[in-house]
mmCIF file of C-alpha atoms in Angstrom:
data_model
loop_
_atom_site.group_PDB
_atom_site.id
_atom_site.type_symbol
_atom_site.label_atom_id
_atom_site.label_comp_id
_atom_site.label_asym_id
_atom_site.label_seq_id
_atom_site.Cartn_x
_atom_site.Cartn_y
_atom_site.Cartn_z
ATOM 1 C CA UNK S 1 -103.510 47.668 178.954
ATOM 2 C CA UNK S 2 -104.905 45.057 176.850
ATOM 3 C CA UNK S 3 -108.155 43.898 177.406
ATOM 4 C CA UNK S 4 -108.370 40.863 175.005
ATOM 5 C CA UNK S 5 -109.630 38.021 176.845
ATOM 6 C CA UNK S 6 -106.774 34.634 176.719
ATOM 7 C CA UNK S 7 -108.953 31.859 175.264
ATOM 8 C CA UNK S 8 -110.032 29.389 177.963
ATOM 9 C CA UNK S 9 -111.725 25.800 177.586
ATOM 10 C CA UNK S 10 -115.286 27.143 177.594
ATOM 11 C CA UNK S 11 -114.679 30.120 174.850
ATOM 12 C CA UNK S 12 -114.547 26.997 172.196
ATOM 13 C CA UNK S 13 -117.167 25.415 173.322
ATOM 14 C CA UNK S 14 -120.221 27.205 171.233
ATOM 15 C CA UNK S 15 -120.221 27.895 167.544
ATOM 16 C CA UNK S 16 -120.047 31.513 166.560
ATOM 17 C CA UNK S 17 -123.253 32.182 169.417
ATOM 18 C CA UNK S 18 -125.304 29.731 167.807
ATOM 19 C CA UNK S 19 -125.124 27.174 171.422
ATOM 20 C CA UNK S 20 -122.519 25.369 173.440
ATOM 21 C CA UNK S 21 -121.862 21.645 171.805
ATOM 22 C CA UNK S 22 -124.147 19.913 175.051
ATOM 23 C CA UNK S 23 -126.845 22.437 173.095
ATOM 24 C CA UNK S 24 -127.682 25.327 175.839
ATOM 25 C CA UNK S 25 -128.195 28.683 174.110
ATOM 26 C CA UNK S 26 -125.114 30.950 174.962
ATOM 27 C CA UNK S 27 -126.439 33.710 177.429
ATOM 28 C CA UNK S 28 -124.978 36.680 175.788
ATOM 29 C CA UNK S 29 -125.692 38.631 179.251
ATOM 30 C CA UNK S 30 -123.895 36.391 181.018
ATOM 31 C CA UNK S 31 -121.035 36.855 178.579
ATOM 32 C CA UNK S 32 -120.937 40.464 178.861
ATOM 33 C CA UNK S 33 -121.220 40.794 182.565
ATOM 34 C CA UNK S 34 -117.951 37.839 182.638
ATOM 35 C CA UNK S 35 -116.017 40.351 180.382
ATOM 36 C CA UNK S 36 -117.395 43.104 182.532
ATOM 37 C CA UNK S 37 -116.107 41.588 185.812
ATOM 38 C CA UNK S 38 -112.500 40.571 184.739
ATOM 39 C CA UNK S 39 -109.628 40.544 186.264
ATOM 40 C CA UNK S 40 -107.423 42.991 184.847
ATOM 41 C CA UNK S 41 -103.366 42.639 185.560
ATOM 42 C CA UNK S 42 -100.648 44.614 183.766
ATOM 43 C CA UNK S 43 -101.295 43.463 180.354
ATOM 44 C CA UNK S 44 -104.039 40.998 180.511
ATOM 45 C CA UNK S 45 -107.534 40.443 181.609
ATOM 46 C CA UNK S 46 -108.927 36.921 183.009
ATOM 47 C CA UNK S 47 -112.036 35.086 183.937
ATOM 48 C CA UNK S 48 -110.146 32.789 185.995
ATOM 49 C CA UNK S 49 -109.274 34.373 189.477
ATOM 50 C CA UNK S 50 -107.648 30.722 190.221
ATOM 51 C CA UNK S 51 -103.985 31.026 190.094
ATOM 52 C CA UNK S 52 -102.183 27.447 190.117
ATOM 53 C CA UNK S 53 -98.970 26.537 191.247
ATOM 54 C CA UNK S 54 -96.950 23.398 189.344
ATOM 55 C CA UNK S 55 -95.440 22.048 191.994
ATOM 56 C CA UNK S 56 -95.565 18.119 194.116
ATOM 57 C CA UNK S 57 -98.050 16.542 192.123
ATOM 58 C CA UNK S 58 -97.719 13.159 191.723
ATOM 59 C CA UNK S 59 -96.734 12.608 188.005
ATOM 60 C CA UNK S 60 -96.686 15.512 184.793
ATOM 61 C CA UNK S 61 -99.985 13.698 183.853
ATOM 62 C CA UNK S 62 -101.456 14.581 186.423
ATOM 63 C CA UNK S 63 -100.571 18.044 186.461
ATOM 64 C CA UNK S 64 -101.806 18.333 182.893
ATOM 65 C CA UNK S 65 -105.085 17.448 183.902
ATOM 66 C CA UNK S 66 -105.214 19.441 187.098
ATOM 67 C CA UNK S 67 -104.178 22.740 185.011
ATOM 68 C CA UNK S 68 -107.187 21.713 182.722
ATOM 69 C CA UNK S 69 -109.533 21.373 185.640
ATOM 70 C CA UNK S 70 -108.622 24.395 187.055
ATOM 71 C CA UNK S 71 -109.357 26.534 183.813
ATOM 72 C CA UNK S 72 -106.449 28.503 185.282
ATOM 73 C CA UNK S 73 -105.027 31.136 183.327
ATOM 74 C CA UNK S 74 -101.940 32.346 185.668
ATOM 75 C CA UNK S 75 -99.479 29.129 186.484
ATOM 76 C CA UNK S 76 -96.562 29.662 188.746
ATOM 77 C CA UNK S 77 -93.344 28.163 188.298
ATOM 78 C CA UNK S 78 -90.606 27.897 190.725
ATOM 79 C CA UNK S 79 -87.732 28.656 188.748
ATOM 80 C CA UNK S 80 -85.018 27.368 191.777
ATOM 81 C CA UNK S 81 -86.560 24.222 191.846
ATOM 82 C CA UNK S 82 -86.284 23.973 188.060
ATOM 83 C CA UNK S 83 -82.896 24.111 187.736
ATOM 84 C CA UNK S 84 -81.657 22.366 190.683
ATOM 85 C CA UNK S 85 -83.796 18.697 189.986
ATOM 86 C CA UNK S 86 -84.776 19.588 186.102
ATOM 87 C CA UNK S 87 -88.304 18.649 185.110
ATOM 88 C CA UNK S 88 -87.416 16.024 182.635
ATOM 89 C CA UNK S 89 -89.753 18.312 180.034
ATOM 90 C CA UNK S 90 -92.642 18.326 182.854
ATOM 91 C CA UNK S 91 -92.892 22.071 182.813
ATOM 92 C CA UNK S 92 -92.809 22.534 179.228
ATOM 93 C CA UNK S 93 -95.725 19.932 178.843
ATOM 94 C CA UNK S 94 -97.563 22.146 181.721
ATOM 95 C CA UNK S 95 -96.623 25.461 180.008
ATOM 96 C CA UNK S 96 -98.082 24.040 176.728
ATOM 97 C CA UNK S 97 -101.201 23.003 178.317
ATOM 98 C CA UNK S 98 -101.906 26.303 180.024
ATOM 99 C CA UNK S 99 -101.000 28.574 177.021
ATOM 100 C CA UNK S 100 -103.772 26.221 175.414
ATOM 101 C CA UNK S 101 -106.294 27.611 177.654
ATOM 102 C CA UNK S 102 -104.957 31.255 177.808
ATOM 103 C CA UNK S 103 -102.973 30.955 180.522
ATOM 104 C CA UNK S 104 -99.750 33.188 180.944
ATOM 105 C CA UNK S 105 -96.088 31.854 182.840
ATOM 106 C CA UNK S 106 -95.586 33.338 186.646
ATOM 107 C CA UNK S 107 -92.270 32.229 187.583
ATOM 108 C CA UNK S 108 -91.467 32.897 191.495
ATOM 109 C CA UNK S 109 -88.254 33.207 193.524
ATOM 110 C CA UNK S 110 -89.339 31.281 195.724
ATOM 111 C CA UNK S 111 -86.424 29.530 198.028
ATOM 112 C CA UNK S 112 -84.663 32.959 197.585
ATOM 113 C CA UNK S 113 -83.272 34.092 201.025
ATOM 114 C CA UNK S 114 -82.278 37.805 200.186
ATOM 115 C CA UNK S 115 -83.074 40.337 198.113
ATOM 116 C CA UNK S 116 -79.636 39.885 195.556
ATOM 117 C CA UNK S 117 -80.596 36.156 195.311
ATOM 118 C CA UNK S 118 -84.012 36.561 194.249
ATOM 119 C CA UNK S 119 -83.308 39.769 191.945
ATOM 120 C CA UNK S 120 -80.829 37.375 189.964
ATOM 121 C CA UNK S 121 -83.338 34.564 189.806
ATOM 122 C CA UNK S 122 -86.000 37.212 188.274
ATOM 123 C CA UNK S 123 -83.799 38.107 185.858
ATOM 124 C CA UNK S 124 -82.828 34.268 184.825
ATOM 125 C CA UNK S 125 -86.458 33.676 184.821
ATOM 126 C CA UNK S 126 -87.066 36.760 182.274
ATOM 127 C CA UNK S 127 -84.045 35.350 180.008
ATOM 128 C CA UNK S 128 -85.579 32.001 179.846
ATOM 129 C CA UNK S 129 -89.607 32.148 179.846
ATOM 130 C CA UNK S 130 -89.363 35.507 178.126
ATOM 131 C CA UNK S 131 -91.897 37.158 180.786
ATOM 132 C CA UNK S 132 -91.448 40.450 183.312
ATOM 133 C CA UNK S 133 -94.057 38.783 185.639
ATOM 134 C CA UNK S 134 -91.980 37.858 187.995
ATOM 135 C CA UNK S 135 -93.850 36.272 191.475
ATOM 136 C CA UNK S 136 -91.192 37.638 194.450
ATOM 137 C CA UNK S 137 -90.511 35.606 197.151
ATOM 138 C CA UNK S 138 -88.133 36.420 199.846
ATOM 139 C CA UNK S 139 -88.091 34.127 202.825
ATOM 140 C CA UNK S 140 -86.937 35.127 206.525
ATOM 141 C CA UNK S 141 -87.643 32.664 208.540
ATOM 142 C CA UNK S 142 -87.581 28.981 207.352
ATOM 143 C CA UNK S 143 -90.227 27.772 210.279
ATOM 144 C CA UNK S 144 -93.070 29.706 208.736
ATOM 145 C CA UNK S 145 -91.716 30.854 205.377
ATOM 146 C CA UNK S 146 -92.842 34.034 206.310
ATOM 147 C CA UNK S 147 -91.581 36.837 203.831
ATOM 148 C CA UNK S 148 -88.636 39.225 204.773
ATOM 149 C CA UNK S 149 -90.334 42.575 204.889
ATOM 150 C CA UNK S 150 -86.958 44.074 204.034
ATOM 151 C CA UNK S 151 -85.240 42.101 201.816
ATOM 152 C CA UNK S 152 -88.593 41.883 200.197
ATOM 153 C CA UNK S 153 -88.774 45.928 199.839
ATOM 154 C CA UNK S 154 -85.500 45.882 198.701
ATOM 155 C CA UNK S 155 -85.948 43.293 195.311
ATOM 156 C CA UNK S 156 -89.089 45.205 194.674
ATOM 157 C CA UNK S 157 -87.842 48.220 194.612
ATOM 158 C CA UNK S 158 -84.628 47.249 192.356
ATOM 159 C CA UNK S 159 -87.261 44.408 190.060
ATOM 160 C CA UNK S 160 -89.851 47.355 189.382
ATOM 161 C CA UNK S 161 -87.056 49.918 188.120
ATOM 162 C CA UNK S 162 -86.297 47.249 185.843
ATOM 163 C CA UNK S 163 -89.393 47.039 184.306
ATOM 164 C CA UNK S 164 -90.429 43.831 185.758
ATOM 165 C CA UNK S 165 -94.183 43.710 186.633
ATOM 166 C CA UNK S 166 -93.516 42.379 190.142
ATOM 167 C CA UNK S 167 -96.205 40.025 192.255
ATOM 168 C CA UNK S 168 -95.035 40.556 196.015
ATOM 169 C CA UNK S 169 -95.625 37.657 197.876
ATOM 170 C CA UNK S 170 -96.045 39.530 201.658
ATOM 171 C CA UNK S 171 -98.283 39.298 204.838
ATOM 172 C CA UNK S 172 -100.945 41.383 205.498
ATOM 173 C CA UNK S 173 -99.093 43.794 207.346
ATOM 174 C CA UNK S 174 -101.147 47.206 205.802
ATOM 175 C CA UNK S 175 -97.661 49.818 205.925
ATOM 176 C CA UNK S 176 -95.266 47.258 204.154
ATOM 177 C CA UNK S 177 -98.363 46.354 201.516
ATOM 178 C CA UNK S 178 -98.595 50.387 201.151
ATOM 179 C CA UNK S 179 -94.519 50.579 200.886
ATOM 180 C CA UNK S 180 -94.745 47.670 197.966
ATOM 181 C CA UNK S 181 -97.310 49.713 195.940
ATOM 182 C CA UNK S 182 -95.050 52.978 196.397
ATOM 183 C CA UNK S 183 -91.892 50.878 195.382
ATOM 184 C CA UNK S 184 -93.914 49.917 191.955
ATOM 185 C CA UNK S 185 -95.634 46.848 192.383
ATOM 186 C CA UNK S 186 -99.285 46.801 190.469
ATOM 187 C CA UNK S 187 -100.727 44.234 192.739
ATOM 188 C CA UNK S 188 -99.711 42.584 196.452
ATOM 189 C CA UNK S 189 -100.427 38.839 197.522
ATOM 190 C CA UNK S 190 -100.817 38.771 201.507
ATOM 191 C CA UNK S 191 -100.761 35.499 202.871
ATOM 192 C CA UNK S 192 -103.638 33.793 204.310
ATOM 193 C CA UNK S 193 -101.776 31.348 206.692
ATOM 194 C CA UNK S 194 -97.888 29.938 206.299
ATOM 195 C CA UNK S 195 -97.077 27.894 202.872
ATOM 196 C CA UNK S 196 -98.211 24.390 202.706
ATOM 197 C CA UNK S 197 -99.765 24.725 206.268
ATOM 198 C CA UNK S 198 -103.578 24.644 204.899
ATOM 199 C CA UNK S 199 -104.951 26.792 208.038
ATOM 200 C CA UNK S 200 -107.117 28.935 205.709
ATOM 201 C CA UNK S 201 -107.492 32.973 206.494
ATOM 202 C CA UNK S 202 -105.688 33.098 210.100
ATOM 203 C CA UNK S 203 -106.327 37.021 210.701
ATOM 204 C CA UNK S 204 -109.064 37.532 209.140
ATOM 205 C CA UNK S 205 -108.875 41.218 211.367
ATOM 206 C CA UNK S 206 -105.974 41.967 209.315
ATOM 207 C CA UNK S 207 -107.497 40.579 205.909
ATOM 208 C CA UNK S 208 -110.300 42.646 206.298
ATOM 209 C CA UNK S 209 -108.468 46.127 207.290
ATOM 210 C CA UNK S 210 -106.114 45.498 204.089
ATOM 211 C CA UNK S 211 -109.208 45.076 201.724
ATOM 212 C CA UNK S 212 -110.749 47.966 203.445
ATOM 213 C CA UNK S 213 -108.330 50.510 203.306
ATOM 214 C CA UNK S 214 -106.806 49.184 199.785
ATOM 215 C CA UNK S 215 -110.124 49.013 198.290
ATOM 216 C CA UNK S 216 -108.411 50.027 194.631
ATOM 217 C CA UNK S 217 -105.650 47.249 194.878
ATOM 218 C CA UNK S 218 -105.955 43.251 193.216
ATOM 219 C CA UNK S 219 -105.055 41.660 196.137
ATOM 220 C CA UNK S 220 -104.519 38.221 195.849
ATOM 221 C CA UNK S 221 -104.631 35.541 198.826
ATOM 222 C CA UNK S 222 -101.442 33.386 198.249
ATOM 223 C CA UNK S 223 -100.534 30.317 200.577
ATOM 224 C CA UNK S 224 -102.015 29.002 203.162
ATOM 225 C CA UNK S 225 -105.139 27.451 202.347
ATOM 226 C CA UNK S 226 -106.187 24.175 202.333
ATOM 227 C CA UNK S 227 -110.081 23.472 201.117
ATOM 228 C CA UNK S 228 -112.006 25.129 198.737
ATOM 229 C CA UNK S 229 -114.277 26.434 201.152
ATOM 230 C CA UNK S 230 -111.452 29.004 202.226
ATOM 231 C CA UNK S 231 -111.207 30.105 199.056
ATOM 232 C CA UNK S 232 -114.609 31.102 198.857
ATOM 233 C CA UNK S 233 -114.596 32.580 201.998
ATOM 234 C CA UNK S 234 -111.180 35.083 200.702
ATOM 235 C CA UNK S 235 -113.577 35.814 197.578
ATOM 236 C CA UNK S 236 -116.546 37.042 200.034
ATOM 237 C CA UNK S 237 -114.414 39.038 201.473
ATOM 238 C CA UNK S 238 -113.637 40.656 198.191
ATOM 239 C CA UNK S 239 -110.259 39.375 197.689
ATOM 240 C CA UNK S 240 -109.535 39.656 193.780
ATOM 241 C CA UNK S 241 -107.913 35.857 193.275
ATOM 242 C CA UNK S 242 -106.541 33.247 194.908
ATOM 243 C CA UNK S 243 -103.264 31.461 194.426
ATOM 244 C CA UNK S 244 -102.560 27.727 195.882
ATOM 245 C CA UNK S 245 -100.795 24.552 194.949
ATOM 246 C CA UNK S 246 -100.347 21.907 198.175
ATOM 247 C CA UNK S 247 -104.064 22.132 198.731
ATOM 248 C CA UNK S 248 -104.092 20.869 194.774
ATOM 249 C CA UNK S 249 -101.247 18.822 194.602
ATOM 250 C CA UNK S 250 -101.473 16.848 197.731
ATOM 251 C CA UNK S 251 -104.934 16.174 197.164
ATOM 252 C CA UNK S 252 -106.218 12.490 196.839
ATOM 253 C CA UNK S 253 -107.598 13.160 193.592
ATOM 254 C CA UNK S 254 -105.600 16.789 192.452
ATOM 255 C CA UNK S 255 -107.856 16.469 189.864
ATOM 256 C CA UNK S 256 -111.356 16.953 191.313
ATOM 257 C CA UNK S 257 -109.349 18.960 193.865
ATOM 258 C CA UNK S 258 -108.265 21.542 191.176
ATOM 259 C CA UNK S 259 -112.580 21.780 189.827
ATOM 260 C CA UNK S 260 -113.680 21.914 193.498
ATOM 261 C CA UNK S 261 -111.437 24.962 193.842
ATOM 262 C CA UNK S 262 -112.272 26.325 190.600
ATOM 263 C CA UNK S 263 -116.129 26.319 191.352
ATOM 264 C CA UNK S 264 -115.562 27.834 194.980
ATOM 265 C CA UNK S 265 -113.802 30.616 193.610
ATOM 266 C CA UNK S 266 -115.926 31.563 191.657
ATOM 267 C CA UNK S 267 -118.776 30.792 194.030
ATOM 268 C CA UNK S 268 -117.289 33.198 196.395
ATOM 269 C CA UNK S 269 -116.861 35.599 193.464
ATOM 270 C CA UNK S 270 -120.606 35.236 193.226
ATOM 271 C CA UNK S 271 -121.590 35.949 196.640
ATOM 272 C CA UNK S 272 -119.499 39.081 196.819
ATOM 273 C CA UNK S 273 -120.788 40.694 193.746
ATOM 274 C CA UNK S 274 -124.151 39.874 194.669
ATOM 275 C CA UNK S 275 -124.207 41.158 197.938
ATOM 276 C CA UNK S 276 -123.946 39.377 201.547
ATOM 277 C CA UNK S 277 -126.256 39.904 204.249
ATOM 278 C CA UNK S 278 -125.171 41.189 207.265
ATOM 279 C CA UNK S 279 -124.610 39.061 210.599
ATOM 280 C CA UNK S 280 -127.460 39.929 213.172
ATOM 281 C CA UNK S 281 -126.815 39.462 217.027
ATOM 282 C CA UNK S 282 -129.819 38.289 216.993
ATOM 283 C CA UNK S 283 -133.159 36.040 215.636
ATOM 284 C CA UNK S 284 -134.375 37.955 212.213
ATOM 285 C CA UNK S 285 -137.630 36.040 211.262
ATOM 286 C CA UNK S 286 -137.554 36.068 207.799
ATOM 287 C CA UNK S 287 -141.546 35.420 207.107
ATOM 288 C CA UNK S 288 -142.502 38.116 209.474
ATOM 289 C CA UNK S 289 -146.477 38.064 210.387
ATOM 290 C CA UNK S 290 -147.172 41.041 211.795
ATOM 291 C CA UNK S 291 -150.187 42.825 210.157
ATOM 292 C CA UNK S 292 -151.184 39.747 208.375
ATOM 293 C CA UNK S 293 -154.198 37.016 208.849
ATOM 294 C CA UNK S 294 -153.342 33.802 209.777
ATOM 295 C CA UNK S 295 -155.850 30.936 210.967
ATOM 296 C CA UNK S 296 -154.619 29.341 214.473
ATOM 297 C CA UNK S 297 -155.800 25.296 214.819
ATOM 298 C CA UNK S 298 -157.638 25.088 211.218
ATOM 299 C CA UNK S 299 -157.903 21.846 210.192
#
């Protein structure tokens, strides 16, 4: 697997380790521990563990400048929705943008109802975009968009022997994440709450168990959140990425929206690597005074 890193807005921003352009000396530890801490997929490695979906915002414009914001360098594409409305060259203007900043194509199934349906659509998406990352969606029920465990199974199964390099969209049930993995796929994304909904982590019980007894898997929280904050709480818990779009696109300003997210992920990223404390039932002074002098009513 390649381990070239895609180019992203800050790699151009110093001149052959002389300084960035706003003149602060480029910490070549800090580079080093980035490249030591990336994400590594099938074929790639990224700094960004922000994965951005391109669809409802409010003009292509906008989406341009939301991708840049983001410094994403994984946008999803909802191939369905393509070809039903056309983008009137929106998505190529998006793709361009992203490839700009390293960013590689992750076209999803989503709307796909069974597993024939969406095995079709990943091989349309292949033809066209000229990528086996394929992002599976197979809905079962259209109140909660919840995945079809089955049908889901099923298009893995058939997508992986095909050589696609599927990314399961799922819950965080732990025996039909391990069944995913043993059908082929290299990574799973549970969801967090139901698309759209913006409820953050609902069961975080479940969350945890699936990052606890997958602790070798990228596991990537997909749907379901709504404010950055979430997203840095998924990171703490030593989630590997995060994918979103409503929370983005339905922003006031997608724009900011898209940096806000940006900086809690890897905020959370942070805090994970570095080490949380543990919660205490109870008070832990943290300037203890035992064994020390300390004057009482000086003046």
């Amino acid at each position: 697997m390649s381990e070239a890193f895609p180019a992203t807005p800050n790699d151009h921003d110093h001149d052959h380790g002389a300084g960035a352009r706003d003149g602060t000396p480029i910490d070549a530890d800090a580079d080093a521990d980035a490249h030591a801490d990336a994400l590594r997929l099938p074929g790639q490695a990224l700094r960004s563990r922000f994965f951005l979906g391109s669809a409802g915002y409010p003009s292509p414009q906008v989406l341009d400048q939301a991708i840049r914001a983001s410094g994403t360098q994984v946008l999803t594409v909802g191939l369905k929705r393509t070809l039903r409305a056309g983008d009137n060259g929106a998505i190529a203007q998006a793709l361009a943008t992203a490839q700009a900043q390293g960013a590689r194509l992750l076209p999803n199934t989503a709307g796909c109802r069974s597993a024939r349906e969406a095995v079709q659509l990943a091989q349309m998406a292949r033809e066209l975009y000229g990528t086996a990352w394929i992002k599976l969606e197979v809905i079962g029920d259209d109140h909660t968009l919840q995945p079809d465990p089955f049908e889901l199974l099923s298009a893995a199964t058939e997508l992986a022997r095909d050589g696609f390099t599927v990314f399961p969209y799922c819950t965080e049930d732990l025996i039909l994440c391990r069944r995913l993995l043993d059908a082929g796929c290299p990574l799973l994304m549970p969801w967090g709450a139901p698309i759209g909904s913006g409820q953050g982590l609902l069961n975080l019980h479940g969350l945890r168990t699936l990052r606890e007894r997958l602790p070798d898997t990228v596991l990537v929280i997909d749907a379901g959140l709504g404010a950055p904050s979430q997203a840095a709480r998924a990171m703490e818990l030593g989630f590997d990425a995060v994918l979103l779009n409503s929370a983005v696109a339905q922003a006031r300003d997608p724009v900011a929206m898209a940096a806000a997210f940006r900086d809690a992920v890897s905020a959370g990223r942070t805090a994970f690597r570095a080490g949380l404390m543990a919660p205490q039932d109870v008070a832990v002074a943290s300037t203890p005074v035992s064994g020390h002098a300390f004057l009482l009513g000086a003046d």
